[in-house]
């Protein structure tokens, strides 16, 4: 069998002890197009939330917007029924790091920061993204946290050019620390596209030149969770989902789905 250039590259790094992607992790052009189309619906959902979000709104109302828009555009919200998760998106306010469950009692207040995380399935293809929203005017420290978390995502995206998953985490951790913030270690980004969570795990901390080799065609998320205080978190015992900072200081997160190309990462969710 003739080896392609890509096969040779993978073998080269594998021989040198690196973790390398299996065949299924390298998407075909057709699969990438499918994920891209799913990403367009996903972006539409988050744009709608961005237009509608306001003080006095419940997180359940956000969930309804996500559900209706996704259905109206031929998609399915991936979180609905996923491992028993009951809603169409995650809504994580202030000290909630991620996986907050939308409900009628959580009412947005002036000064809150909130992450809305939506994963869309369209024709079987998954696209996963989240954004932060600031309700009215917030404190300078929370504003900075939201900004630095976004920069961490952008810096992680650039660092992927250096070829390894660990390069992404290293760059993110460095930027967070430089700004006096910490990086959550218990949750990570992930391969995505044909399933919700695929290999590899994309940690938001780590060492340069470690972790899986990145090759064109791989599709994955980067989704740094950046904390104002300690990186440590716990899971709410009552609902079994909501992840909260140990010190109850605020946390911020941004997420995109990317495809690796010959020139670095391309965003599939904007
Ligand atoms: N969308 C989240 C992620 O970025 C996963 C949410 S799973 C849920 O991977 F069950 F909590 F909704
Ligand atoms: Co994700
Ligand atoms: Co997500």
PDB file of C-alpha atoms and ligand atoms in Angstrom:
ATOM      1  CA  UNK A   1       0.000   0.000   0.000  1.00  0.00           C
ATOM      2  CA  UNK A   2       1.238   3.474  -0.944  1.00  0.00           C
ATOM      3  CA  UNK A   3       1.849   5.728   2.070  1.00  0.00           C
ATOM      4  CA  UNK A   4       0.562   9.288   1.811  1.00  0.00           C
ATOM      5  CA  UNK A   5       2.620  12.254   3.032  1.00  0.00           C
ATOM      6  CA  UNK A   6       0.304  12.405   6.023  1.00  0.00           C
ATOM      7  CA  UNK A   7       0.868   8.704   6.835  1.00  0.00           C
ATOM      8  CA  UNK A   8       4.617   9.293   6.703  1.00  0.00           C
ATOM      9  CA  UNK A   9       4.404  12.297   9.008  1.00  0.00           C
ATOM     10  CA  UNK A  10       2.315  10.354  11.517  1.00  0.00           C
ATOM     11  CA  UNK A  11       4.752   7.417  11.448  1.00  0.00           C
ATOM     12  CA  UNK A  12       7.720   9.765  11.856  1.00  0.00           C
ATOM     13  CA  UNK A  13       6.323  11.190  15.101  1.00  0.00           C
ATOM     14  CA  UNK A  14       4.998   7.847  16.313  1.00  0.00           C
ATOM     15  CA  UNK A  15       8.499   6.348  15.940  1.00  0.00           C
ATOM     16  CA  UNK A  16       9.777   9.141  18.168  1.00  0.00           C
ATOM     17  CA  UNK A  17       7.375   8.244  20.932  1.00  0.00           C
ATOM     18  CA  UNK A  18       4.627  10.796  20.306  1.00  0.00           C
ATOM     19  CA  UNK A  19       0.925  10.107  20.691  1.00  0.00           C
ATOM     20  CA  UNK A  20      -0.588  10.279  17.175  1.00  0.00           C
ATOM     21  CA  UNK A  21      -4.183  10.436  15.922  1.00  0.00           C
ATOM     22  CA  UNK A  22      -5.925   7.279  14.740  1.00  0.00           C
ATOM     23  CA  UNK A  23      -7.596   7.318  11.308  1.00  0.00           C
ATOM     24  CA  UNK A  24     -11.093   8.198  12.603  1.00  0.00           C
ATOM     25  CA  UNK A  25      -9.765  11.394  14.155  1.00  0.00           C
ATOM     26  CA  UNK A  26      -8.753  12.715  10.743  1.00  0.00           C
ATOM     27  CA  UNK A  27     -11.991  13.901   9.147  1.00  0.00           C
ATOM     28  CA  UNK A  28     -12.766  13.665   5.437  1.00  0.00           C
ATOM     29  CA  UNK A  29     -13.558  16.878   3.504  1.00  0.00           C
ATOM     30  CA  UNK A  30     -17.208  15.774   3.467  1.00  0.00           C
ATOM     31  CA  UNK A  31     -17.276  15.340   7.247  1.00  0.00           C
ATOM     32  CA  UNK A  32     -15.617  18.736   7.732  1.00  0.00           C
ATOM     33  CA  UNK A  33     -18.304  20.318   5.539  1.00  0.00           C
ATOM     34  CA  UNK A  34     -20.978  18.655   7.687  1.00  0.00           C
ATOM     35  CA  UNK A  35     -19.428  19.990  10.886  1.00  0.00           C
ATOM     36  CA  UNK A  36     -19.100  23.424   9.272  1.00  0.00           C
ATOM     37  CA  UNK A  37     -22.837  23.448   8.456  1.00  0.00           C
ATOM     38  CA  UNK A  38     -23.626  22.409  12.013  1.00  0.00           C
ATOM     39  CA  UNK A  39     -21.340  25.236  13.149  1.00  0.00           C
ATOM     40  CA  UNK A  40     -23.404  27.754  11.183  1.00  0.00           C
ATOM     41  CA  UNK A  41     -26.558  26.777  13.108  1.00  0.00           C
ATOM     42  CA  UNK A  42     -24.540  26.802  16.350  1.00  0.00           C
ATOM     43  CA  UNK A  43     -23.348  30.350  15.653  1.00  0.00           C
ATOM     44  CA  UNK A  44     -26.912  31.400  14.861  1.00  0.00           C
ATOM     45  CA  UNK A  45     -28.020  30.096  18.261  1.00  0.00           C
ATOM     46  CA  UNK A  46     -25.347  32.021  20.148  1.00  0.00           C
ATOM     47  CA  UNK A  47     -25.972  35.187  18.104  1.00  0.00           C
ATOM     48  CA  UNK A  48     -29.648  34.941  19.061  1.00  0.00           C
ATOM     49  CA  UNK A  49     -28.761  34.525  22.749  1.00  0.00           C
ATOM     50  CA  UNK A  50     -26.410  37.515  22.453  1.00  0.00           C
ATOM     51  CA  UNK A  51     -29.240  39.689  21.074  1.00  0.00           C
ATOM     52  CA  UNK A  52     -31.833  38.582  23.625  1.00  0.00           C
ATOM     53  CA  UNK A  53     -29.937  38.183  26.896  1.00  0.00           C
ATOM     54  CA  UNK A  54     -30.806  40.781  29.563  1.00  0.00           C
ATOM     55  CA  UNK A  55     -31.162  41.426  33.277  1.00  0.00           C
ATOM     56  CA  UNK A  56     -34.359  39.899  34.677  1.00  0.00           C
ATOM     57  CA  UNK A  57     -34.295  36.971  32.249  1.00  0.00           C
ATOM     58  CA  UNK A  58     -34.211  33.410  33.638  1.00  0.00           C
ATOM     59  CA  UNK A  59     -31.734  30.834  32.376  1.00  0.00           C
ATOM     60  CA  UNK A  60     -34.760  28.712  31.415  1.00  0.00           C
ATOM     61  CA  UNK A  61     -35.743  31.431  28.915  1.00  0.00           C
ATOM     62  CA  UNK A  62     -32.257  31.182  27.379  1.00  0.00           C
ATOM     63  CA  UNK A  63     -32.717  27.424  27.127  1.00  0.00           C
ATOM     64  CA  UNK A  64     -36.036  27.904  25.287  1.00  0.00           C
ATOM     65  CA  UNK A  65     -34.396  30.212  22.733  1.00  0.00           C
ATOM     66  CA  UNK A  66     -31.675  27.620  22.130  1.00  0.00           C
ATOM     67  CA  UNK A  67     -34.171  24.762  21.795  1.00  0.00           C
ATOM     68  CA  UNK A  68     -36.530  26.585  19.415  1.00  0.00           C
ATOM     69  CA  UNK A  69     -33.833  28.053  17.161  1.00  0.00           C
ATOM     70  CA  UNK A  70     -31.987  24.742  16.885  1.00  0.00           C
ATOM     71  CA  UNK A  71     -35.202  22.823  16.037  1.00  0.00           C
ATOM     72  CA  UNK A  72     -36.335  25.497  13.554  1.00  0.00           C
ATOM     73  CA  UNK A  73     -33.030  25.124  11.707  1.00  0.00           C
ATOM     74  CA  UNK A  74     -33.206  21.327  11.458  1.00  0.00           C
ATOM     75  CA  UNK A  75     -30.835  20.595  14.334  1.00  0.00           C
ATOM     76  CA  UNK A  76     -30.912  18.882  17.718  1.00  0.00           C
ATOM     77  CA  UNK A  77     -29.362  20.329  20.911  1.00  0.00           C
ATOM     78  CA  UNK A  78     -26.707  17.741  21.811  1.00  0.00           C
ATOM     79  CA  UNK A  79     -26.887  18.191  25.588  1.00  0.00           C
ATOM     80  CA  UNK A  80     -30.620  17.348  25.761  1.00  0.00           C
ATOM     81  CA  UNK A  81     -30.661  13.860  27.302  1.00  0.00           C
ATOM     82  CA  UNK A  82     -26.865  13.525  27.084  1.00  0.00           C
ATOM     83  CA  UNK A  83     -25.905  11.307  30.070  1.00  0.00           C
ATOM     84  CA  UNK A  84     -29.194  12.454  31.577  1.00  0.00           C
ATOM     85  CA  UNK A  85     -28.509  16.203  31.212  1.00  0.00           C
ATOM     86  CA  UNK A  86     -32.005  17.711  31.077  1.00  0.00           C
ATOM     87  CA  UNK A  87     -31.637  20.882  28.968  1.00  0.00           C
ATOM     88  CA  UNK A  88     -30.589  22.241  25.551  1.00  0.00           C
ATOM     89  CA  UNK A  89     -27.584  24.265  26.729  1.00  0.00           C
ATOM     90  CA  UNK A  90     -25.449  24.938  29.796  1.00  0.00           C
ATOM     91  CA  UNK A  91     -25.804  28.281  31.597  1.00  0.00           C
ATOM     92  CA  UNK A  92     -23.033  29.020  34.081  1.00  0.00           C
ATOM     93  CA  UNK A  93     -23.261  32.238  36.109  1.00  0.00           C
ATOM     94  CA  UNK A  94     -20.348  33.877  38.043  1.00  0.00           C
ATOM     95  CA  UNK A  95     -18.766  31.198  40.293  1.00  0.00           C
ATOM     96  CA  UNK A  96     -20.299  28.404  38.206  1.00  0.00           C
ATOM     97  CA  UNK A  97     -17.488  27.120  35.980  1.00  0.00           C
ATOM     98  CA  UNK A  98     -19.575  25.042  33.551  1.00  0.00           C
ATOM     99  CA  UNK A  99     -22.490  22.580  33.167  1.00  0.00           C
ATOM    100  CA  UNK A 100     -24.982  24.860  34.945  1.00  0.00           C
ATOM    101  CA  UNK A 101     -28.535  23.625  34.275  1.00  0.00           C
ATOM    102  CA  UNK A 102     -31.000  26.229  32.969  1.00  0.00           C
ATOM    103  CA  UNK A 103     -33.944  26.743  35.314  1.00  0.00           C
ATOM    104  CA  UNK A 104     -36.720  29.197  36.069  1.00  0.00           C
ATOM    105  CA  UNK A 105     -35.244  30.365  39.391  1.00  0.00           C
ATOM    106  CA  UNK A 106     -31.860  31.632  38.162  1.00  0.00           C
ATOM    107  CA  UNK A 107     -32.614  35.215  37.144  1.00  0.00           C
ATOM    108  CA  UNK A 108     -29.844  37.283  35.536  1.00  0.00           C
ATOM    109  CA  UNK A 109     -28.831  40.350  37.507  1.00  0.00           C
ATOM    110  CA  UNK A 110     -26.879  43.478  36.618  1.00  0.00           C
ATOM    111  CA  UNK A 111     -23.158  42.723  36.988  1.00  0.00           C
ATOM    112  CA  UNK A 112     -23.444  38.959  36.405  1.00  0.00           C
ATOM    113  CA  UNK A 113     -21.149  37.227  33.971  1.00  0.00           C
ATOM    114  CA  UNK A 114     -22.599  34.135  32.318  1.00  0.00           C
ATOM    115  CA  UNK A 115     -21.332  31.448  29.972  1.00  0.00           C
ATOM    116  CA  UNK A 116     -23.845  29.940  27.555  1.00  0.00           C
ATOM    117  CA  UNK A 117     -22.533  26.691  26.028  1.00  0.00           C
ATOM    118  CA  UNK A 118     -24.412  25.160  23.082  1.00  0.00           C
ATOM    119  CA  UNK A 119     -23.656  22.025  21.142  1.00  0.00           C
ATOM    120  CA  UNK A 120     -25.581  21.489  17.917  1.00  0.00           C
ATOM    121  CA  UNK A 121     -26.193  18.244  16.028  1.00  0.00           C
ATOM    122  CA  UNK A 122     -27.069  18.772  12.350  1.00  0.00           C
ATOM    123  CA  UNK A 123     -27.353  15.754  10.036  1.00  0.00           C
ATOM    124  CA  UNK A 124     -25.375  13.787  12.613  1.00  0.00           C
ATOM    125  CA  UNK A 125     -22.508  16.311  12.845  1.00  0.00           C
ATOM    126  CA  UNK A 126     -21.591  18.036  16.119  1.00  0.00           C
ATOM    127  CA  UNK A 127     -20.436  21.639  16.628  1.00  0.00           C
ATOM    128  CA  UNK A 128     -19.685  22.927  20.135  1.00  0.00           C
ATOM    129  CA  UNK A 129     -19.132  26.546  21.211  1.00  0.00           C
ATOM    130  CA  UNK A 130     -19.691  28.877  24.129  1.00  0.00           C
ATOM    131  CA  UNK A 131     -19.459  32.586  24.852  1.00  0.00           C
ATOM    132  CA  UNK A 132     -19.470  34.842  27.880  1.00  0.00           C
ATOM    133  CA  UNK A 133     -22.066  37.559  28.297  1.00  0.00           C
ATOM    134  CA  UNK A 134     -21.882  40.448  30.750  1.00  0.00           C
ATOM    135  CA  UNK A 135     -25.193  41.660  32.134  1.00  0.00           C
ATOM    136  CA  UNK A 136     -25.122  45.453  32.201  1.00  0.00           C
ATOM    137  CA  UNK A 137     -22.097  46.864  33.955  1.00  0.00           C
ATOM    138  CA  UNK A 138     -19.836  44.598  35.992  1.00  0.00           C
ATOM    139  CA  UNK A 139     -16.699  45.078  38.115  1.00  0.00           C
ATOM    140  CA  UNK A 140     -13.318  45.775  36.444  1.00  0.00           C
ATOM    141  CA  UNK A 141     -11.969  42.447  37.791  1.00  0.00           C
ATOM    142  CA  UNK A 142     -14.819  40.402  36.288  1.00  0.00           C
ATOM    143  CA  UNK A 143     -14.465  42.325  33.034  1.00  0.00           C
ATOM    144  CA  UNK A 144     -10.765  41.489  32.990  1.00  0.00           C
ATOM    145  CA  UNK A 145     -11.509  37.804  33.698  1.00  0.00           C
ATOM    146  CA  UNK A 146     -13.892  37.615  30.727  1.00  0.00           C
ATOM    147  CA  UNK A 147     -11.363  39.336  28.458  1.00  0.00           C
ATOM    148  CA  UNK A 148      -8.393  37.223  29.556  1.00  0.00           C
ATOM    149  CA  UNK A 149     -10.406  33.991  29.128  1.00  0.00           C
ATOM    150  CA  UNK A 150     -11.140  35.036  25.528  1.00  0.00           C
ATOM    151  CA  UNK A 151      -7.483  35.864  24.945  1.00  0.00           C
ATOM    152  CA  UNK A 152      -6.581  32.419  26.309  1.00  0.00           C
ATOM    153  CA  UNK A 153      -8.761  30.817  23.621  1.00  0.00           C
ATOM    154  CA  UNK A 154      -7.157  32.962  20.893  1.00  0.00           C
ATOM    155  CA  UNK A 155      -3.638  32.281  22.153  1.00  0.00           C
ATOM    156  CA  UNK A 156      -4.373  28.545  22.374  1.00  0.00           C
ATOM    157  CA  UNK A 157      -5.604  28.650  18.784  1.00  0.00           C
ATOM    158  CA  UNK A 158      -2.349  30.241  17.616  1.00  0.00           C
ATOM    159  CA  UNK A 159      -0.227  27.807  19.624  1.00  0.00           C
ATOM    160  CA  UNK A 160      -1.765  24.810  17.813  1.00  0.00           C
ATOM    161  CA  UNK A 161       0.524  25.710  14.886  1.00  0.00           C
ATOM    162  CA  UNK A 162       3.407  24.348  16.928  1.00  0.00           C
ATOM    163  CA  UNK A 163       1.951  20.882  16.392  1.00  0.00           C
ATOM    164  CA  UNK A 164       1.091  19.278  19.709  1.00  0.00           C
ATOM    165  CA  UNK A 165      -1.904  19.402  22.014  1.00  0.00           C
ATOM    166  CA  UNK A 166       0.467  20.312  24.871  1.00  0.00           C
ATOM    167  CA  UNK A 167       1.526  23.477  23.030  1.00  0.00           C
ATOM    168  CA  UNK A 168      -2.047  24.733  23.305  1.00  0.00           C
ATOM    169  CA  UNK A 169      -2.292  24.113  27.041  1.00  0.00           C
ATOM    170  CA  UNK A 170       1.121  25.560  27.731  1.00  0.00           C
ATOM    171  CA  UNK A 171       0.302  28.861  25.991  1.00  0.00           C
ATOM    172  CA  UNK A 172      -3.066  29.163  27.732  1.00  0.00           C
ATOM    173  CA  UNK A 173      -1.697  28.492  31.213  1.00  0.00           C
ATOM    174  CA  UNK A 174       1.094  31.004  30.720  1.00  0.00           C
ATOM    175  CA  UNK A 175      -1.313  33.773  29.699  1.00  0.00           C
ATOM    176  CA  UNK A 176      -3.752  33.063  32.545  1.00  0.00           C
ATOM    177  CA  UNK A 177      -0.989  33.062  35.175  1.00  0.00           C
ATOM    178  CA  UNK A 178       0.585  36.235  33.820  1.00  0.00           C
ATOM    179  CA  UNK A 179      -2.741  37.944  34.485  1.00  0.00           C
ATOM    180  CA  UNK A 180      -3.055  36.557  38.020  1.00  0.00           C
ATOM    181  CA  UNK A 181      -5.694  33.945  37.163  1.00  0.00           C
ATOM    182  CA  UNK A 182      -5.749  30.134  37.332  1.00  0.00           C
ATOM    183  CA  UNK A 183      -6.733  27.387  34.890  1.00  0.00           C
ATOM    184  CA  UNK A 184      -9.277  24.672  35.736  1.00  0.00           C
ATOM    185  CA  UNK A 185      -7.598  21.272  35.478  1.00  0.00           C
ATOM    186  CA  UNK A 186     -10.503  18.851  35.890  1.00  0.00           C
ATOM    187  CA  UNK A 187     -12.220  19.610  32.565  1.00  0.00           C
ATOM    188  CA  UNK A 188     -10.771  19.931  29.089  1.00  0.00           C
ATOM    189  CA  UNK A 189     -11.436  20.503  25.402  1.00  0.00           C
ATOM    190  CA  UNK A 190     -11.984  17.475  23.184  1.00  0.00           C
ATOM    191  CA  UNK A 191     -12.170  16.024  19.723  1.00  0.00           C
ATOM    192  CA  UNK A 192     -15.663  16.576  18.301  1.00  0.00           C
ATOM    193  CA  UNK A 193     -17.643  16.158  15.078  1.00  0.00           C
ATOM    194  CA  UNK A 194     -18.903  12.609  14.636  1.00  0.00           C
ATOM    195  CA  UNK A 195     -19.509  12.264  18.347  1.00  0.00           C
ATOM    196  CA  UNK A 196     -19.908  14.834  21.133  1.00  0.00           C
ATOM    197  CA  UNK A 197     -16.660  13.969  22.896  1.00  0.00           C
ATOM    198  CA  UNK A 198     -13.887  12.287  20.931  1.00  0.00           C
ATOM    199  CA  UNK A 199     -10.160  11.958  21.413  1.00  0.00           C
ATOM    200  CA  UNK A 200      -7.910  13.770  22.106  1.00  0.00           C
ATOM    201  CA  UNK A 201      -8.379  15.474  25.465  1.00  0.00           C
ATOM    202  CA  UNK A 202      -7.287  19.084  25.004  1.00  0.00           C
ATOM    203  CA  UNK A 203      -5.981  20.203  28.377  1.00  0.00           C
ATOM    204  CA  UNK A 204      -5.652  23.925  29.026  1.00  0.00           C
ATOM    205  CA  UNK A 205      -2.326  23.528  30.827  1.00  0.00           C
ATOM    206  CA  UNK A 206       0.776  21.514  30.071  1.00  0.00           C
ATOM    207  CA  UNK A 207       4.165  21.275  28.469  1.00  0.00           C
ATOM    208  CA  UNK A 208       5.268  22.285  24.989  1.00  0.00           C
ATOM    209  CA  UNK A 209       5.879  19.391  22.604  1.00  0.00           C
ATOM    210  CA  UNK A 210       3.791  16.905  24.597  1.00  0.00           C
ATOM    211  CA  UNK A 211       0.403  15.325  23.974  1.00  0.00           C
ATOM    212  CA  UNK A 212      -1.071  14.192  20.670  1.00  0.00           C
ATOM    213  CA  UNK A 213       0.344  15.306  17.321  1.00  0.00           C
ATOM    214  CA  UNK A 214      -2.037  17.654  15.466  1.00  0.00           C
ATOM    215  CA  UNK A 215      -2.510  16.942  11.770  1.00  0.00           C
ATOM    216  CA  UNK A 216      -4.751  18.541   9.124  1.00  0.00           C
ATOM    217  CA  UNK A 217      -8.301  17.236   9.279  1.00  0.00           C
ATOM    218  CA  UNK A 218      -8.468  16.876  13.057  1.00  0.00           C
ATOM    219  CA  UNK A 219     -11.495  18.623  14.563  1.00  0.00           C
ATOM    220  CA  UNK A 220     -11.541  19.566  18.248  1.00  0.00           C
ATOM    221  CA  UNK A 221     -12.535  22.217  20.755  1.00  0.00           C
ATOM    222  CA  UNK A 222     -10.457  24.508  22.905  1.00  0.00           C
ATOM    223  CA  UNK A 223     -12.494  25.771  25.869  1.00  0.00           C
ATOM    224  CA  UNK A 224     -10.367  27.238  28.656  1.00  0.00           C
ATOM    225  CA  UNK A 225     -12.054  27.732  32.027  1.00  0.00           C
ATOM    226  CA  UNK A 226     -10.215  30.561  33.786  1.00  0.00           C
ATOM    227  CA  UNK A 227     -10.732  31.275  37.488  1.00  0.00           C
ATOM    228  CA  UNK A 228     -10.193  34.505  39.426  1.00  0.00           C
ATOM    229  CA  UNK A 229      -9.039  32.577  42.520  1.00  0.00           C
ATOM    230  CA  UNK A 230      -8.107  28.943  42.979  1.00  0.00           C
ATOM    231  CA  UNK A 231      -8.251  26.469  40.054  1.00  0.00           C
ATOM    232  CA  UNK A 232     -10.016  23.946  42.251  1.00  0.00           C
ATOM    233  CA  UNK A 233     -13.663  23.104  41.637  1.00  0.00           C
ATOM    234  CA  UNK A 234     -16.407  20.887  43.001  1.00  0.00           C
ATOM    235  CA  UNK A 235     -19.596  19.385  41.580  1.00  0.00           C
ATOM    236  CA  UNK A 236     -22.933  20.340  43.135  1.00  0.00           C
ATOM    237  CA  UNK A 237     -24.126  17.228  44.948  1.00  0.00           C
ATOM    238  CA  UNK A 238     -27.791  17.993  44.494  1.00  0.00           C
ATOM    239  CA  UNK A 239     -27.916  18.073  40.694  1.00  0.00           C
ATOM    240  CA  UNK A 240     -24.731  16.094  39.978  1.00  0.00           C
ATOM    241  CA  UNK A 241     -23.782  18.483  37.128  1.00  0.00           C
ATOM    242  CA  UNK A 242     -23.056  22.070  38.135  1.00  0.00           C
ATOM    243  CA  UNK A 243     -19.303  22.679  38.444  1.00  0.00           C
ATOM    244  CA  UNK A 244     -18.474  25.469  40.932  1.00  0.00           C
ATOM    245  CA  UNK A 245     -15.179  27.085  41.996  1.00  0.00           C
ATOM    246  CA  UNK A 246     -13.966  25.823  45.381  1.00  0.00           C
ATOM    247  CA  UNK A 247     -13.540  29.397  46.696  1.00  0.00           C
ATOM    248  CA  UNK A 248     -16.753  30.605  44.989  1.00  0.00           C
ATOM    249  CA  UNK A 249     -14.865  33.302  43.095  1.00  0.00           C
ATOM    250  CA  UNK A 250     -15.910  33.922  39.478  1.00  0.00           C
ATOM    251  CA  UNK A 251     -14.906  31.821  36.462  1.00  0.00           C
ATOM    252  CA  UNK A 252     -15.052  32.531  32.719  1.00  0.00           C
ATOM    253  CA  UNK A 253     -14.924  30.315  29.615  1.00  0.00           C
ATOM    254  CA  UNK A 254     -14.991  30.668  25.824  1.00  0.00           C
ATOM    255  CA  UNK A 255     -15.144  27.761  23.385  1.00  0.00           C
ATOM    256  CA  UNK A 256     -14.860  27.168  19.648  1.00  0.00           C
ATOM    257  CA  UNK A 257     -14.788  24.085  17.437  1.00  0.00           C
ATOM    258  CA  UNK A 258     -11.731  24.128  15.149  1.00  0.00           C
ATOM    259  CA  UNK A 259     -10.376  22.169  12.217  1.00  0.00           C
ATOM    260  CA  UNK A 260      -6.621  21.770  11.838  1.00  0.00           C
ATOM    261  CA  UNK A 261      -5.353  22.837   8.393  1.00  0.00           C
ATOM    262  CA  UNK A 262      -1.917  23.200   6.799  1.00  0.00           C
ATOM    263  CA  UNK A 263      -1.866  26.780   8.112  1.00  0.00           C
ATOM    264  CA  UNK A 264      -3.037  26.187  11.672  1.00  0.00           C
ATOM    265  CA  UNK A 265      -6.543  26.183  13.100  1.00  0.00           C
ATOM    266  CA  UNK A 266      -9.674  27.379  11.360  1.00  0.00           C
ATOM    267  CA  UNK A 267     -12.769  28.206  13.439  1.00  0.00           C
ATOM    268  CA  UNK A 268     -15.890  26.227  12.466  1.00  0.00           C
ATOM    269  CA  UNK A 269     -18.215  28.025  14.898  1.00  0.00           C
ATOM    270  CA  UNK A 270     -18.348  31.641  13.815  1.00  0.00           C
TER     271      UNK A 270
HETATM  272  N1  LIG B   1     -20.753  21.554  25.846  1.00  0.00           N
HETATM  273  C1  LIG B   1     -19.933  21.019  26.907  1.00  0.00           C
HETATM  274  C2  LIG B   1     -18.552  20.904  26.340  1.00  0.00           C
HETATM  275  O1  LIG B   1     -18.034  21.909  25.918  1.00  0.00           O
HETATM  276  C3  LIG B   1     -20.430  19.714  27.405  1.00  0.00           C
HETATM  277  C4  LIG B   1     -21.706  19.814  28.108  1.00  0.00           C
HETATM  278  S1  LIG B   1     -22.228  18.264  28.540  1.00  0.00           S
HETATM  279  C5  LIG B   1     -23.555  18.532  29.502  1.00  0.00           C
HETATM  280  O2  LIG B   1     -17.953  19.868  26.203  1.00  0.00           O
HETATM  281  F1  LIG B   1     -24.091  17.382  29.643  1.00  0.00           F
HETATM  282  F2  LIG B   1     -23.178  19.076  30.623  1.00  0.00           F
HETATM  283  F3  LIG B   1     -24.380  19.356  28.899  1.00  0.00           F
HETATM  284 CO1  LIG B   2     -16.791  21.194  24.375  1.00  0.00          CO
HETATM  285 CO1  LIG B   3     -19.356  23.199  24.912  1.00  0.00          CO
END
